């Protein structure tokens, strides 16, 4: 592959090539360093990754959700940290695209689409976890601007983001605003020693009397949760589901390769029935997760309201399946997988994180079960 040649149009096949050459050989080193190198982010920005789904009128590629999902899967095969960086950037960008004013779109979208600047999603707080309706950060009305105070935690990409989509209470109503990270009063601190997604750089962020012009508000006051958060998290769950599917594939590829090379008790591991059972389960999980993601993408592209339910199912299944497959992959590798020099322990740690981010699996179960009340109602027999 000639990486210096003019790049073809971005699609999942191009991302597959880049992952093979630029990501897989380095992902463990990024994980150990706890950061994504600036030149890698720049390279993927130049390819158009960060504006993949943004309409061409704003400088993006205008790709379908289906193609975006395939791209996220390829990235997940190489590095879930890259998937996480793409996810939070896309959540910020999508919110501006859907809910922003014409002025906000003109100001932010072209630069975000080209990756000249990156965005992040600042919702979670130390005391509220998944209780997004009750964020404690506050916006105090000062006429033509707000004063923002409060703190956020576990914010992916805070160190490389130039703009944050921040959720806070304005007069007791959940409200979304755009806050540049170089604003006076914004302090971003990295969180070291994370279990997974280490290279994506989780951060704590404090807002100490930050002046936020009212022109930076996304959607009307009070719609921060009901509209902006809900639609944005749905995109985040979709990307994590697709990335998790790629992670399942990475685990399966590693398990198959190792089982066909490693001898135990005089026999190739692959010839042991129990090993084959684990690999068969991994293959099945991958294909099932991929099918669920493809179905969710199809509904998103069609604008079908059922997309939210299908995306939730895809995220719940794919993340659970990733954890199960990473566990089986580690079991097949034994101590060799738990030690340094192989990516298995990174797969294991990253897979566990997929069950927590963008809404824990318990939250997904609540949403899925509530949907079952309508989708799986027993039909009454018609009177003859």
XYZ file of C-alpha atoms in Angstrom:
384
model
C 0.000 0.000 0.000
C 1.469 3.352 -1.059
C 0.370 5.750 1.679
C 2.080 8.689 -0.012
C -0.051 8.342 -3.151
C -3.198 10.461 -3.505
C -5.852 9.003 -1.222
C -8.885 7.397 -2.840
C -12.372 8.347 -1.681
C -12.845 7.377 1.941
C -14.805 4.208 2.612
C -14.444 1.243 4.941
C -12.009 -0.469 2.581
C -9.690 2.548 2.710
C -9.995 2.578 6.520
C -9.177 -1.146 6.563
C -5.906 -0.416 4.744
C -5.035 2.417 7.111
C -5.834 0.311 10.168
C -3.629 -2.529 8.917
C -0.651 -0.234 8.278
C -0.969 2.666 10.719
C -3.067 1.460 13.636
C -2.622 -2.219 14.476
C 1.189 -2.053 14.767
C 1.014 0.959 17.120
C -2.213 0.623 19.097
C -0.565 -1.017 22.120
C 2.070 1.722 22.274
C -0.660 4.378 22.186
C -2.475 2.510 24.920
C 0.649 2.441 27.098
C 1.309 6.131 26.451
C -2.309 7.009 27.215
C -2.795 9.215 24.169
C -3.510 9.224 20.453
C -0.616 10.857 18.559
C -1.443 14.177 16.927
C -0.055 13.000 13.582
C -2.458 10.033 13.546
C -5.447 12.251 14.269
C -4.221 14.605 11.549
C -3.809 11.755 9.079
C -7.339 10.473 9.616
C -8.643 14.047 9.469
C -6.959 14.486 6.089
C -8.683 11.312 4.906
C -12.049 12.861 5.812
C -12.868 10.591 8.750
C -14.115 13.317 11.088
C -16.588 14.652 8.550
C -17.643 11.316 7.114
C -21.392 11.768 7.652
C -21.464 15.586 7.424
C -23.189 16.885 4.247
C -20.861 18.061 1.504
C -22.253 21.598 1.755
C -20.465 21.881 5.103
C -17.240 20.287 3.903
C -18.009 16.691 4.843
C -18.197 13.545 2.745
C -21.930 12.981 3.090
C -21.581 9.231 3.654
C -24.544 7.111 4.707
C -24.967 5.774 8.228
C -24.399 2.284 6.835
C -20.956 3.252 5.504
C -20.144 5.140 8.714
C -20.926 1.981 10.674
C -18.591 -0.105 8.508
C -15.861 2.494 9.041
C -16.343 2.332 12.817
C -16.132 -1.462 12.662
C -12.791 -1.298 10.851
C -11.469 1.207 13.397
C -12.656 -1.016 16.265
C -10.654 -3.887 14.855
C -7.550 -1.758 15.276
C -8.171 0.553 18.222
C -11.288 1.216 20.284
C -9.609 4.426 21.433
C -9.848 5.720 17.858
C -13.506 4.689 17.768
C -14.083 6.607 20.996
C -12.400 9.731 19.615
C -14.534 9.536 16.476
C -17.654 8.940 18.577
C -17.421 12.002 20.828
C -16.418 14.210 17.902
C -19.355 12.930 15.858
C -21.775 13.458 18.745
C -20.738 17.098 19.024
C -20.841 17.590 15.256
C -24.208 15.868 14.820
C -25.785 18.043 17.510
C -24.736 21.212 15.693
C -25.896 19.764 12.379
C -29.347 18.902 13.723
C -30.026 21.569 16.346
C -27.634 24.417 15.576
C -28.508 27.789 14.107
C -27.317 28.764 10.643
C -24.633 30.889 12.278
C -23.440 28.001 14.458
C -23.332 25.645 11.490
C -21.338 28.111 9.411
C -18.904 28.752 12.249
C -18.272 25.213 13.427
C -19.215 22.548 10.895
C -16.631 23.172 8.136
C -13.731 23.043 10.596
C -15.150 20.062 12.481
C -15.820 18.185 9.231
C -12.250 18.683 8.037
C -10.831 17.767 11.427
C -9.139 21.162 11.694
C -10.632 21.168 15.170
C -12.124 18.281 17.144
C -15.160 18.227 19.392
C -16.137 16.360 22.551
C -19.307 15.581 24.491
C -19.419 16.857 28.077
C -22.367 15.290 29.889
C -21.221 12.966 32.686
C -20.504 14.405 36.137
C -18.945 12.965 39.298
C -22.250 12.769 41.166
C -24.835 11.942 38.507
C -23.452 9.133 36.325
C -26.169 8.099 33.874
C -28.796 10.423 35.416
C -28.461 12.918 32.592
C -31.613 14.865 33.466
C -30.099 15.996 36.744
C -26.719 17.428 35.798
C -25.401 19.814 38.450
C -23.396 22.180 36.245
C -25.226 25.506 36.149
C -25.745 28.282 33.621
C -26.605 31.567 35.362
C -28.443 34.021 33.116
C -26.651 37.346 32.750
C -28.702 38.906 29.969
C -26.830 38.332 26.725
C -24.664 35.579 28.175
C -24.500 32.824 30.781
C -21.954 32.182 33.511
C -21.100 28.477 33.560
C -19.913 26.749 36.731
C -19.546 23.075 37.590
C -17.520 20.023 36.667
C -17.592 17.079 34.283
C -15.800 13.741 34.532
C -14.876 10.838 32.259
C -14.967 13.162 29.229
C -13.270 11.388 26.331
C -10.950 13.482 24.199
C -10.981 16.535 26.427
C -7.276 17.104 25.816
C -7.471 17.206 22.016
C -10.917 18.826 21.681
C -11.225 22.487 20.719
C -14.956 22.715 21.476
C -17.179 20.975 24.007
C -20.890 20.298 23.828
C -21.737 20.955 27.484
C -24.981 20.127 29.291
C -25.988 22.214 32.295
C -29.047 23.538 34.127
C -30.333 26.963 33.084
C -32.997 28.038 35.556
C -33.546 24.371 36.439
C -33.951 23.320 32.790
C -31.421 21.049 31.024
C -29.669 23.128 28.378
C -26.897 22.495 25.838
C -24.183 25.011 24.982
C -20.982 25.044 22.931
C -17.883 25.977 24.925
C -14.406 26.402 23.362
C -11.813 24.673 25.527
C -9.556 27.747 25.450
C -12.242 29.868 27.175
C -11.036 31.516 30.415
C -12.149 29.400 33.366
C -12.018 26.018 31.573
C -9.566 23.556 33.126
C -9.003 20.139 31.520
C -7.171 17.462 33.534
C -6.332 13.973 32.196
C -7.442 10.913 34.179
C -4.593 8.425 34.246
C -4.747 4.663 34.737
C -8.093 4.035 33.040
C -9.097 0.402 32.606
C -9.729 0.697 28.867
C -9.796 3.134 25.954
C -6.608 4.538 27.456
C -5.362 6.285 24.338
C -8.644 8.200 24.000
C -7.640 10.182 27.102
C -10.502 10.496 29.582
C -10.488 13.850 31.375
C -12.014 15.836 34.194
C -13.164 19.327 33.229
C -13.916 22.258 35.518
C -15.861 25.365 34.584
C -15.111 28.286 36.898
C -17.201 31.303 35.938
C -16.940 30.668 32.188
C -18.660 33.316 30.065
C -20.884 31.591 27.488
C -22.655 33.834 24.935
C -26.293 32.912 24.472
C -25.518 32.584 20.780
C -23.648 29.405 21.783
C -26.803 27.673 23.009
C -27.904 24.586 21.060
C -31.716 24.187 20.890
C -34.140 26.067 23.161
C -33.694 26.128 26.934
C -35.051 22.951 28.513
C -34.535 20.809 25.417
C -30.989 19.811 26.325
C -32.031 16.384 27.558
C -35.262 15.599 25.731
C -33.888 16.472 22.305
C -30.129 17.023 22.166
C -28.941 14.336 24.604
C -31.323 11.654 23.388
C -30.552 12.056 19.687
C -26.838 12.480 20.304
C -26.468 9.445 22.571
C -28.277 7.374 19.967
C -25.501 8.142 17.466
C -22.888 7.420 20.125
C -24.414 4.035 20.878
C -24.476 3.180 17.189
C -20.770 3.946 16.739
C -19.786 2.030 19.874
C -21.893 -0.930 18.720
C -20.109 -0.955 15.368
C -16.701 -0.488 16.994
C -17.470 -3.344 19.392
C -18.269 -5.521 16.385
C -14.815 -4.752 15.001
C -13.321 -5.644 18.371
C -15.101 -9.017 18.266
C -13.496 -9.622 14.874
C -10.049 -8.699 16.220
C -10.498 -11.167 19.093
C -11.666 -13.874 16.713
C -8.788 -13.343 14.294
C -6.268 -13.471 17.144
C -7.839 -16.609 18.627
C -7.929 -18.467 15.307
C -4.324 -17.558 14.456
C -3.008 -18.575 17.881
C -5.050 -21.792 18.070
C -3.711 -22.929 14.702
C -0.081 -22.337 15.712
C 0.096 -23.276 19.388
C 0.677 -26.867 20.465
C -0.577 -28.147 23.800
C -0.256 -31.740 25.003
C 1.181 -32.664 21.617
C -1.827 -31.354 19.715
C -2.561 -28.098 17.905
C -4.953 -26.092 20.073
C -7.399 -25.764 17.201
C -7.912 -29.536 17.245
C -9.237 -29.478 20.821
C -13.036 -29.631 20.785
C -13.503 -27.077 23.570
C -11.274 -24.574 21.777
C -13.313 -25.010 18.617
C -16.478 -24.436 20.629
C -15.145 -21.074 21.863
C -14.121 -20.037 18.357
C -17.493 -21.077 16.944
C -19.208 -18.896 19.554
C -16.954 -15.948 18.688
C -17.729 -16.254 14.978
C -21.458 -16.410 15.720
C -21.300 -13.356 17.988
C -19.457 -11.381 15.322
C -21.968 -12.172 12.605
C -24.939 -11.511 14.882
C -23.522 -8.182 16.096
C -22.765 -7.141 12.524
C -26.296 -7.968 11.406
C -27.789 -5.930 14.269
C -25.597 -2.945 13.416
C -26.518 -3.188 9.738
C -30.220 -3.248 10.666
C -29.826 -0.198 12.899
C -27.965 1.632 10.114
C -30.659 0.757 7.587
C -33.353 2.262 9.822
C -31.251 5.362 10.544
C -30.708 5.994 6.847
C -34.434 5.554 6.212
C -35.354 7.946 9.031
C -37.440 5.203 10.641
C -38.324 6.028 14.288
C -37.629 2.413 15.159
C -33.922 3.171 14.745
C -33.557 4.128 18.411
C -34.788 0.769 19.652
C -32.700 -1.160 17.132
C -29.598 0.866 17.949
C -30.077 0.150 21.648
C -30.341 -3.582 20.960
C -27.241 -3.447 18.740
C -25.199 -1.597 21.369
C -26.312 -3.929 24.166
C -25.615 -7.101 22.210
C -22.380 -6.018 20.535
C -20.798 -4.762 23.754
C -21.800 -7.886 25.683
C -20.548 -10.075 22.845
C -17.262 -8.150 22.730
C -16.678 -8.843 26.417
C -17.489 -12.520 25.991
C -15.250 -12.839 22.946
C -12.360 -10.984 24.596
C -12.684 -13.333 27.562
C -12.585 -16.394 25.291
C -9.659 -14.949 23.331
C -7.709 -14.444 26.547
C -8.589 -17.960 27.729
C -7.291 -19.475 24.497
C -4.038 -17.505 24.761
C -3.602 -18.251 28.473
C -0.751 -16.435 30.198
C 0.634 -15.364 26.823
C -2.459 -13.219 26.340
C -2.258 -11.682 29.807
C 1.337 -10.531 29.446
C 2.941 -7.668 27.531
C 3.745 -7.807 23.834
C 0.339 -8.979 22.616
C -2.859 -6.954 22.189
C -5.096 -9.455 24.015
C -5.111 -7.671 27.353
C -6.003 -4.411 25.563
C -8.906 -6.168 23.840
C -10.027 -7.509 27.217
C -9.912 -4.103 28.928
C -11.470 -2.200 26.035
C -14.279 -4.735 25.652
C -15.275 -4.302 29.281
C -15.511 -0.548 28.800
C -17.933 -0.918 25.891
C -20.504 -2.229 28.380
C -20.325 1.025 30.348
C -19.913 3.967 27.971
C -22.751 5.738 26.128
C -25.183 4.312 28.682
C -24.417 1.204 30.709
C -25.815 -2.136 29.617
C -28.248 -1.971 32.513
C -29.651 1.259 31.063
C -29.897 -0.450 27.668
C -31.809 -3.336 29.247
C -34.308 -0.906 30.770
C -34.855 0.773 27.388
C -35.155 -2.548 25.541
C -37.586 -4.023 28.054
C -39.744 -0.884 27.930
C -39.873 -1.195 24.154
C -40.972 -4.809 24.526
C -44.197 -3.617 26.162
C -45.238 -2.205 22.780
C -43.453 -4.482 20.310
C -44.302 -7.786 21.943
C -47.828 -7.200 23.169
C -49.867 -10.340 22.860
C -52.417 -9.943 20.128
C -55.982 -10.643 21.099
C -57.907 -13.108 18.986
C -60.602 -11.487 16.877
C -64.159 -12.526 17.571
C -65.607 -14.660 14.801
